[in-house]
Coordinates of N, CA and C and ligand atoms in Angstrom, one line a residue:
M1 N -4.0 13.0 -16.2 CA -4.9 12.8 -15.0 C -4.2 13.1 -13.8
S2 N -4.7 13.4 -12.7 CA -4.0 13.6 -11.4 C -4.5 12.4 -10.5
L3 N -3.4 11.8 -9.9 CA -3.9 10.8 -8.6 C -4.3 11.3 -7.6
T4 N -5.1 10.7 -6.8 CA -5.3 11.5 -5.4 C -5.0 10.3 -4.3
A5 N -4.2 11.0 -3.5 CA -3.3 10.1 -2.5 C -4.2 10.2 -0.9
G6 N -4.7 9.7 -0.3 CA -5.2 9.7 0.8 C -4.1 9.4 1.9
V7 N -4.1 10.1 2.9 CA -3.6 10.1 4.4 C -4.0 10.0 5.6
V8 N -4.4 8.8 6.2 CA -5.0 8.8 7.3 C -4.5 9.9 8.3
A9 N -5.5 10.6 9.0 CA -5.0 12.2 9.4 C -5.5 11.8 11.1
V10 N -5.6 11.1 11.7 CA -5.8 10.9 13.0 C -4.8 11.3 13.9
Q11 N -3.5 11.2 13.4 CA -2.6 11.5 14.5 C -1.3 11.2 13.6
G12 N -0.2 11.8 13.9 CA 1.2 11.3 13.1 C 1.4 12.3 12.0
D13 N 2.7 11.9 11.5 CA 3.3 12.8 10.5 C 2.4 13.1 9.4
V14 N 1.5 13.9 9.2 CA 0.5 13.5 8.1 C 1.2 14.7 6.7
S15 N 1.7 15.8 7.3 CA 2.4 16.6 6.1 C 3.3 16.3 5.6
E16 N 4.3 14.9 6.4 CA 5.6 14.9 6.0 C 5.4 13.3 5.2
H17 N 4.4 12.6 5.2 CA 4.1 11.8 4.3 C 3.6 12.4 2.9
A18 N 2.7 13.3 3.2 CA 2.0 14.3 2.0 C 3.3 14.8 1.1
A19 N 4.5 15.3 1.7 CA 5.4 15.7 1.1 C 6.1 14.6 0.4
A20 N 6.3 13.6 1.1 CA 7.3 12.6 0.1 C 6.3 11.8 -0.4
I21 N 5.0 11.7 -0.9 CA 4.0 11.4 -1.7 C 4.4 12.0 -3.1
E22 N 4.4 13.5 -2.7 CA 4.3 14.4 -3.9 C 5.5 14.2 -4.2
S23 N 6.8 14.4 -3.7 CA 8.0 14.0 -4.1 C 8.4 12.6 -5.3
A24 N 7.8 11.7 -4.6 CA 7.6 10.4 -5.3 C 7.1 10.5 -6.5
A25 N 5.8 11.1 -6.4 CA 5.1 11.2 -7.6 C 5.7 12.3 -8.7
A26 N 6.2 13.2 -8.5 CA 7.1 14.2 -8.9 C 8.2 13.6 -9.8
A27 N 9.2 12.5 -9.0 CA 9.9 11.9 -9.9 C 9.7 10.8 -10.9
H28 N 8.0 10.5 -10.8 CA 7.7 9.8 -11.9 C 6.9 10.4 -12.7
G29 N 6.8 11.9 -12.9 CA 6.1 12.7 -13.6 C 4.5 12.4 -13.7
E30 N 4.2 12.1 -12.7 CA 2.8 12.4 -12.2 C 2.6 13.0 -11.1
S31 N 1.0 13.8 -11.4 CA 0.6 14.9 -10.1 C -0.5 14.0 -9.3
V32 N -0.2 14.5 -8.2 CA -0.9 14.2 -7.2 C -1.7 15.0 -6.4
E33 N -2.8 14.5 -5.9 CA -3.6 15.6 -5.2 C -3.6 14.9 -3.7
V34 N -3.4 15.3 -2.6 CA -3.1 14.5 -0.9 C -4.1 15.3 -0.5
V35 N -5.1 14.2 0.0 CA -6.4 14.3 0.9 C -6.1 13.8 2.1
E36 N -6.4 14.4 3.3 CA -6.4 13.9 4.9 C -7.7 13.0 4.8
I37 N -7.7 11.8 5.4 CA -8.7 11.3 5.8 C -8.9 11.3 7.5
R38 N -10.1 11.6 7.7 CA -10.8 11.4 9.3 C -12.2 11.1 9.5
E39 N -12.8 11.1 8.3 CA -14.0 10.2 7.9 C -14.3 9.7 7.0
S40 N -15.6 8.6 7.0 CA -15.7 7.4 5.9 C -15.7 8.7 4.4
G41 N -16.2 7.4 3.4 CA -16.5 8.3 1.8 C -15.3 9.2 1.2
I42 N -14.2 8.8 1.7 CA -12.9 9.9 1.1 C -12.1 8.6 0.6
V43 N -12.0 7.3 1.3 CA -10.9 6.3 0.7 C -11.2 5.8 -0.9
P44 N -12.8 6.1 -0.9 CA -13.1 5.2 -2.1 C -12.5 5.9 -3.4
E45 N -12.2 7.2 -3.0 CA -12.1 8.4 -4.1 C -10.5 8.1 -4.3
C46 N -9.7 7.4 -3.6 CA -7.8 7.6 -3.5 C -7.5 6.4 -4.4
D47 N -6.4 6.8 -5.0 CA -5.7 5.7 -5.9 C -4.7 5.0 -4.9
L48 N -4.2 5.9 -4.0 CA -3.4 5.2 -3.0 C -3.5 5.8 -1.8
L49 N -2.9 5.1 -0.3 CA -3.1 5.3 0.9 C -1.9 5.4 1.7
A50 N -1.7 6.2 2.7 CA -0.8 5.8 3.7 C -1.7 6.2 4.9
I51 N -0.9 4.9 6.3 CA -1.5 5.1 7.3 C -0.3 5.0 8.3
P52 N -0.3 6.7 9.1 CA 1.0 7.0 9.2 C 1.4 6.0 10.8
G53 N 2.6 6.9 11.5 CA 2.7 6.3 13.1 C 1.9 7.0 13.7
G54 N 1.8 6.7 15.4 CA 1.3 7.5 16.1 C 1.0 6.5 17.1
E55 N -0.3 6.6 17.7 CA -0.6 5.3 18.6 C -1.6 4.5 17.9
S56 N -1.4 3.5 17.8 CA -2.2 2.2 17.1 C -3.8 2.2 17.6
T57 N -3.6 2.3 19.1 CA -5.0 1.9 19.7 C -5.8 3.1 19.3
T58 N -5.3 4.3 19.2 CA -6.3 5.5 18.9 C -6.7 5.4 17.5
I59 N -5.5 5.1 16.3 CA -6.1 5.0 15.0 C -6.7 4.0 14.8
S60 N -6.6 2.7 15.2 CA -7.7 1.8 15.3 C -9.2 2.1 15.8
R61 N -9.1 3.0 16.7 CA -10.5 3.3 17.4 C -11.4 4.0 16.2
L62 N -10.3 5.2 16.0 CA -11.0 5.7 14.8 C -11.4 5.4 13.7
L63 N -10.6 4.6 12.9 CA -11.1 3.7 11.9 C -12.4 3.0 12.1
A64 N -12.3 2.2 13.2 CA -13.3 1.7 13.3 C -14.9 2.4 13.5
R65 N -14.6 3.3 14.5 CA -15.8 4.3 14.7 C -16.3 5.0 13.6
E66 N -15.6 5.4 12.5 CA -16.1 6.0 11.4 C -16.6 5.0 10.2
G67 N -16.1 3.7 10.4 CA -16.2 2.9 9.1 C -15.2 3.2 8.1
I68 N -14.0 3.9 8.6 CA -13.1 3.6 7.4 C -12.2 2.5 7.1
D69 N -12.3 1.8 8.3 CA -11.6 0.3 8.3 C -12.0 -0.4 7.3
E70 N -13.4 -0.3 6.7 CA -14.2 -1.6 5.7 C -13.5 -0.8 4.6
E71 N -13.3 0.5 4.3 CA -13.3 1.2 2.9 C -11.5 0.9 2.6
V72 N -11.0 1.1 4.0 CA -9.3 0.7 3.6 C -9.1 -1.0 3.2
K73 N -9.6 -1.9 4.1 CA -10.0 -3.0 3.6 C -10.5 -3.3 1.9
S74 N -11.3 -2.4 1.7 CA -11.8 -2.8 0.1 C -10.6 -2.4 -0.8
H75 N -10.0 -1.1 -0.5 CA -9.1 -0.4 -1.0 C -8.0 -1.5 -1.6
V76 N -7.3 -2.3 -0.3 CA -6.4 -3.0 -0.7 C -6.8 -4.2 -1.6
A77 N -8.1 -4.7 -1.0 CA -9.0 -5.9 -2.0 C -8.9 -5.8 -3.2
E78 N -9.0 -4.2 -3.7 CA -8.9 -3.8 -5.0 C -7.4 -3.6 -5.8
G79 N -6.5 -4.2 -5.1 CA -5.2 -4.5 -5.6 C -4.6 -2.8 -5.6
K80 N -5.3 -1.5 -5.1 CA -4.7 -0.3 -4.7 C -3.6 -0.1 -3.8
P81 N -2.5 0.5 -3.8 CA -1.6 0.4 -2.9 C -1.7 1.2 -1.8
L82 N -1.3 0.3 -0.5 CA -1.2 1.1 0.9 C 0.2 1.1 1.2
L83 N 0.5 2.2 2.0 CA 1.9 2.2 2.8 C 1.6 2.5 3.9
A84 N 1.8 1.6 5.2 CA 1.5 1.9 6.3 C 2.7 1.6 7.2
T85 N 3.0 2.5 8.4 CA 4.3 2.8 8.9 C 4.1 2.8 10.3
C86 N 4.9 2.2 10.9 CA 5.0 2.1 12.4 C 3.6 1.8 13.0
A87 N 2.8 2.5 13.8 CA 1.5 2.5 14.2 C 0.6 1.9 13.1
G88 N 0.8 2.3 11.7 CA 0.2 1.7 10.7 C 0.3 0.2 10.7
L89 N 1.5 0.2 10.4 CA 2.0 -1.4 10.4 C 1.2 -2.2 11.5
I90 N 1.3 -1.9 12.6 CA 0.4 -2.3 13.8 C -1.0 -2.6 13.6
V91 N -1.8 -1.4 13.0 CA -3.0 -1.5 12.4 C -3.3 -2.4 11.3
S92 N -2.4 -2.4 10.5 CA -2.6 -3.4 9.4 C -2.3 -4.7 9.5
S93 N -1.4 -5.2 10.2 CA -1.0 -6.5 10.3 C -2.2 -7.4 10.7
S94 N -1.9 -8.7 10.8 CA -2.8 -9.9 11.3 C -2.9 -10.1 12.7
D95 N -2.1 -9.7 13.2 CA -2.0 -10.3 14.7 C -1.3 -9.0 15.3
A96 N -1.9 -8.2 16.4 CA -0.8 -7.3 17.3 C -1.2 -7.9 18.8
N97 N -0.1 -7.9 19.5 CA -0.3 -8.1 21.0 C -1.0 -7.3 21.6
D98 N -1.9 -6.7 21.4 CA -2.9 -5.8 22.0 C -4.5 -5.8 22.0
D99 N -5.1 -6.3 22.7 CA -6.6 -6.5 22.0 C -7.0 -5.3 21.9
R100 N -6.8 -3.9 22.0 CA -7.4 -2.7 21.8 C -7.3 -2.2 20.7
V101 N -6.3 -3.0 19.9 CA -6.2 -2.8 18.4 C -7.0 -3.9 17.6
E102 N -7.6 -3.5 16.8 CA -8.3 -4.1 15.8 C -7.6 -4.2 14.7
T103 N -7.0 -5.2 14.4 CA -5.8 -5.0 13.3 C -7.2 -5.8 11.9
L104 N -6.3 -4.9 11.2 CA -6.9 -4.8 9.5 C -6.7 -6.4 8.7
D105 N -5.9 -6.9 9.2 CA -5.6 -8.2 8.5 C -5.4 -7.8 6.9
L106 N -4.4 -7.0 6.9 CA -4.2 -6.6 5.3 C -2.7 -7.3 5.0
L107 N -1.9 -7.4 6.0 CA -0.5 -7.9 6.0 C -0.3 -8.8 6.5
D108 N 0.1 -10.1 6.0 CA 0.3 -11.2 6.9 C 1.6 -11.7 7.9
V109 N 1.4 -10.5 8.7 CA 2.4 -10.3 9.9 C 2.0 -10.4 11.4
S110 N 2.3 -10.7 12.3 CA 2.1 -10.4 13.4 C 3.1 -9.6 14.2
V111 N 2.7 -9.0 14.9 CA 3.7 -7.9 15.8 C 3.4 -7.8 16.9
Q112 N 4.4 -7.2 17.5 CA 4.5 -6.5 18.9 C 4.9 -5.2 19.1
R113 N 3.8 -4.5 19.9 CA 3.9 -3.1 19.9 C 5.1 -2.5 21.0
N114 N 5.9 -1.6 20.8 CA 6.9 -1.3 21.4 C 7.9 -2.5 22.2
A115 N 8.2 -3.0 21.0 CA 9.0 -4.3 21.9 C 10.6 -4.4 21.2
F116 N 11.2 -3.1 21.0 CA 12.6 -3.2 20.6 C 13.2 -3.0 21.8
G117 N 12.5 -2.6 22.8 CA 13.3 -2.3 24.2 C 13.7 -1.1 24.6
R118 N 13.5 -0.9 26.0 CA 13.7 0.1 26.5 C 14.9 1.3 26.0
Q119 N 16.1 0.8 25.9 CA 17.2 1.6 25.6 C 17.1 2.0 24.1
K120 N 16.4 1.0 23.9 CA 16.4 1.4 22.0 C 15.2 1.9 21.5
D121 N 14.5 2.5 22.3 CA 13.1 3.2 22.5 C 12.8 3.9 21.0
S122 N 14.0 4.7 20.7 CA 13.9 5.4 19.8 C 15.4 5.0 19.0
F123 N 15.8 4.8 17.8 CA 16.9 4.8 17.2 C 17.1 4.7 15.7
E124 N 18.2 5.3 15.2 CA 18.5 5.5 13.7 C 19.3 4.3 12.8
A125 N 19.1 3.8 11.8 CA 20.0 2.6 11.4 C 19.9 2.9 9.9
E126 N 20.9 2.6 9.2 CA 20.9 2.6 7.4 C 20.6 1.2 7.2
L127 N 19.7 1.0 6.4 CA 19.1 -0.2 6.0 C 19.2 -0.4 4.8
D128 N 19.5 -1.4 4.2 CA 19.5 -2.1 3.1 C 18.2 -2.7 2.9
V129 N 17.4 -1.9 1.7 CA 16.4 -2.1 1.5 C 16.2 -2.9 0.0
D130 N 15.3 -4.2 -0.2 CA 15.4 -4.6 -1.6 C 14.5 -3.6 -2.4
G131 N 15.1 -3.5 -3.4 CA 14.2 -2.6 -4.6 C 15.0 -1.3 -4.5
L132 N 15.9 -0.8 -3.3 CA 16.6 0.4 -3.0 C 18.1 0.2 -3.8
D133 N 19.0 1.1 -4.1 CA 20.1 0.7 -4.8 C 21.2 1.5 -3.6
E134 N 20.9 2.3 -2.8 CA 21.6 2.8 -1.8 C 21.2 2.6 -0.4
P135 N 21.5 2.7 0.7 CA 21.1 2.3 1.9 C 19.9 3.3 2.1
F136 N 18.8 3.1 3.4 CA 18.1 4.2 3.7 C 18.3 4.7 5.1
H137 N 18.1 5.5 5.2 CA 18.5 6.1 6.9 C 17.2 6.0 7.6
A138 N 17.0 5.0 8.4 CA 15.4 4.9 9.1 C 15.6 5.1 10.5
V139 N 14.3 6.3 10.7 CA 14.1 6.7 12.1 C 13.0 5.3 12.8
F140 N 13.5 4.9 14.1 CA 12.5 4.1 14.6 C 12.2 4.9 16.0
I141 N 10.9 4.9 16.3 CA 10.3 5.5 17.3 C 9.4 4.6 18.1
R142 N 9.7 3.9 19.3 CA 9.0 3.0 19.9 C 8.1 2.2 18.9
A143 N 9.2 1.7 18.3 CA 8.5 0.9 17.0 C 8.2 -0.5 17.1
P144 N 7.3 -0.9 16.7 CA 6.7 -2.6 16.4 C 8.0 -3.4 16.1
V145 N 8.0 -4.8 16.9 CA 8.6 -6.0 16.1 C 7.6 -6.6 15.5
I146 N 8.1 -6.8 13.9 CA 7.6 -7.9 13.3 C 7.7 -9.4 13.8
D147 N 7.1 -10.2 14.8 CA 7.9 -11.8 15.1 C 7.3 -12.8 14.2
E148 N 6.3 -12.5 13.5 CA 6.4 -13.7 12.4 C 5.8 -13.1 11.4
V149 N 6.5 -13.7 10.3 CA 5.9 -13.7 8.9 C 5.1 -14.4 8.1
G150 N 4.0 -14.3 7.5 CA 3.5 -15.5 6.8 C 3.6 -15.2 5.7
D151 N 2.5 -15.3 4.3 CA 2.8 -14.9 3.0 C 3.5 -13.3 2.9
A152 N 4.1 -12.9 3.3 CA 4.5 -11.7 2.9 C 6.3 -11.6 2.5
E153 N 6.8 -10.6 2.0 CA 8.2 -10.6 1.5 C 8.9 -9.9 2.2
V154 N 9.6 -10.1 3.1 CA 10.6 -9.4 3.9 C 11.6 -8.3 3.1
L155 N 11.7 -7.3 3.2 CA 12.6 -6.2 2.1 C 13.5 -5.8 2.7
A156 N 13.5 -5.6 4.6 CA 14.9 -5.3 5.0 C 14.8 -5.8 6.6
T157 N 15.6 -6.2 7.1 CA 15.5 -6.5 8.5 C 17.0 -5.7 9.4
W158 N 17.0 -5.4 10.8 CA 17.6 -4.9 11.4 C 18.0 -5.5 12.6
D159 N 19.3 -6.0 13.0 CA 19.1 -7.0 13.9 C 18.6 -7.9 13.9
G160 N 18.6 -8.6 12.6 CA 18.0 -10.1 12.3 C 16.5 -10.0 12.0
R161 N 15.8 -9.1 12.7 CA 14.2 -8.8 12.6 C 13.9 -8.1 11.3
P162 N 13.0 -8.8 10.6 CA 12.2 -8.0 9.5 C 11.7 -6.5 9.9
V163 N 12.0 -5.2 9.0 CA 11.6 -4.2 9.7 C 10.8 -3.5 7.9
A164 N 10.6 -3.9 7.2 CA 10.0 -3.7 5.9 C 9.7 -4.9 5.6
V165 N 8.3 -4.6 5.0 CA 7.7 -5.9 4.3 C 6.6 -5.4 3.3
R166 N 6.5 -6.6 2.6 CA 5.6 -6.3 1.4 C 4.4 -7.4 1.0
D167 N 3.3 -7.3 0.9 CA 2.0 -7.9 1.2 C 1.5 -7.7 -0.1
G168 N 1.8 -8.1 -1.2 CA 0.7 -7.6 -2.5 C 0.9 -6.2 -2.2
P169 N -0.3 -5.4 -2.5 CA -0.3 -3.9 -2.6 C 0.3 -3.2 -1.3
V170 N 0.3 -4.1 -0.4 CA 0.8 -3.0 1.1 C 2.3 -3.5 1.2
L171 N 2.5 -2.2 1.7 CA 3.9 -2.2 1.5 C 4.1 -1.4 3.3
S172 N 4.9 -1.9 4.6 CA 4.8 -1.8 5.6 C 6.2 -1.7 6.1
T173 N 6.3 -0.4 6.9 CA 7.6 -0.5 7.7 C 7.6 -0.3 9.3
S174 N 8.4 -0.7 10.0 CA 8.4 -0.3 11.7 C 9.0 0.8 11.9
F175 N 9.6 1.3 10.9 CA 10.3 2.7 10.8 C 9.5 3.8 10.1
H176 N 10.1 4.7 10.5 CA 9.3 6.6 9.6 C 10.0 6.8 8.7
P177 N 9.3 6.5 7.4 CA 10.2 6.6 6.2 C 9.7 8.2 5.7
E178 N 9.0 8.7 6.7 CA 8.6 10.1 5.9 C 9.7 11.2 6.6
L179 N 10.8 10.7 7.4 CA 10.9 12.0 8.5 C 12.3 12.2 7.8
T180 N 12.7 11.8 6.7 CA 14.0 12.0 6.6 C 14.2 13.0 5.0
G181 N 13.4 13.3 4.7 CA 13.2 14.0 3.1 C 13.6 13.1 2.3
D182 N 14.0 11.6 2.4 CA 13.8 10.6 1.4 C 12.6 9.9 0.8
S183 N 12.3 9.9 -0.2 CA 10.8 9.8 -0.7 C 11.3 8.0 -1.3
R184 N 12.2 7.8 -1.2 CA 12.3 6.0 -1.9 C 11.3 5.0 -1.5
I185 N 11.1 5.4 -0.1 CA 10.3 4.0 0.1 C 8.8 4.5 -0.4
H186 N 8.2 5.8 -0.3 CA 7.0 6.2 -0.7 C 6.9 5.6 -2.7
D187 N 8.2 5.9 -3.1 CA 7.9 5.6 -4.2 C 8.2 4.0 -4.5
L188 N 8.7 3.2 -3.6 CA 8.8 2.0 -3.8 C 7.1 1.3 -3.6
A189 N 6.7 2.1 -2.8 CA 5.1 1.6 -1.9 C 3.9 1.9 -3.5
F190 N 4.3 2.9 -3.9 CA 3.4 3.5 -4.6 C 3.7 3.6 -6.2
F191 N 4.7 3.8 -6.6 CA 5.3 4.2 -8.2 C 6.2 3.0 -8.8
E192 N 6.6 2.1 -8.2 CA 7.5 1.0 -8.6 C 6.8 -0.1 -9.2
Ligands
LIG1 N1 4.2 2.8 20.0 C1 3.0 3.3 19.2 C2 2.0 1.9 18.8 O1 2.2 1.1 19.8 C3 3.9 3.2 17.5 C4 5.1 4.4 17.5 C5 5.1 5.1 16.4 O2 3.9 4.7 15.7 N2 6.0 5.7 16.1 O3 0.9 2.2 18.6

């Protein structure tokens, strides 16, 4: 039986996430169909979900306007996996420092948008990630800082700050794991 993977497709690296999901699935002998999510009614059909980066204000607005926000909450409440990256992390968090973002409270962390500092707007780093044998080459683009972690597990840190966390079925990164052709974070989120 084929799995259905939904990628929220308001903006961000939708095709890159789709490719990483397909590659992670193939490594586990699973077949997967990737569908793009722009309206309600699709999330309930999905076995797994990804919310990519982009602008968290825009993504949050569309999710609320279309009623997708409640469907994503139900998905996670049913214990189905969600990978939320960068702006997706901001949207999924329990608190963000911007009232324009209606956080979904799926991940017990608070975040600050664009907080890594001006000269570090974008940078790359080799990260040791719990659950991976070799370092992961992480690309950070105007990434959020996770400044408080509640009941969630920190999987990786950079410069003393958490940059990958897991809270039950939700795995979230402040970097972009879809950009390097390495699908191990998708693998951890969906198939481990
Ligand atoms: N800076 C964006 C925000 O605050 C996130 C950046 C990204 O997703 N690459 O929403």
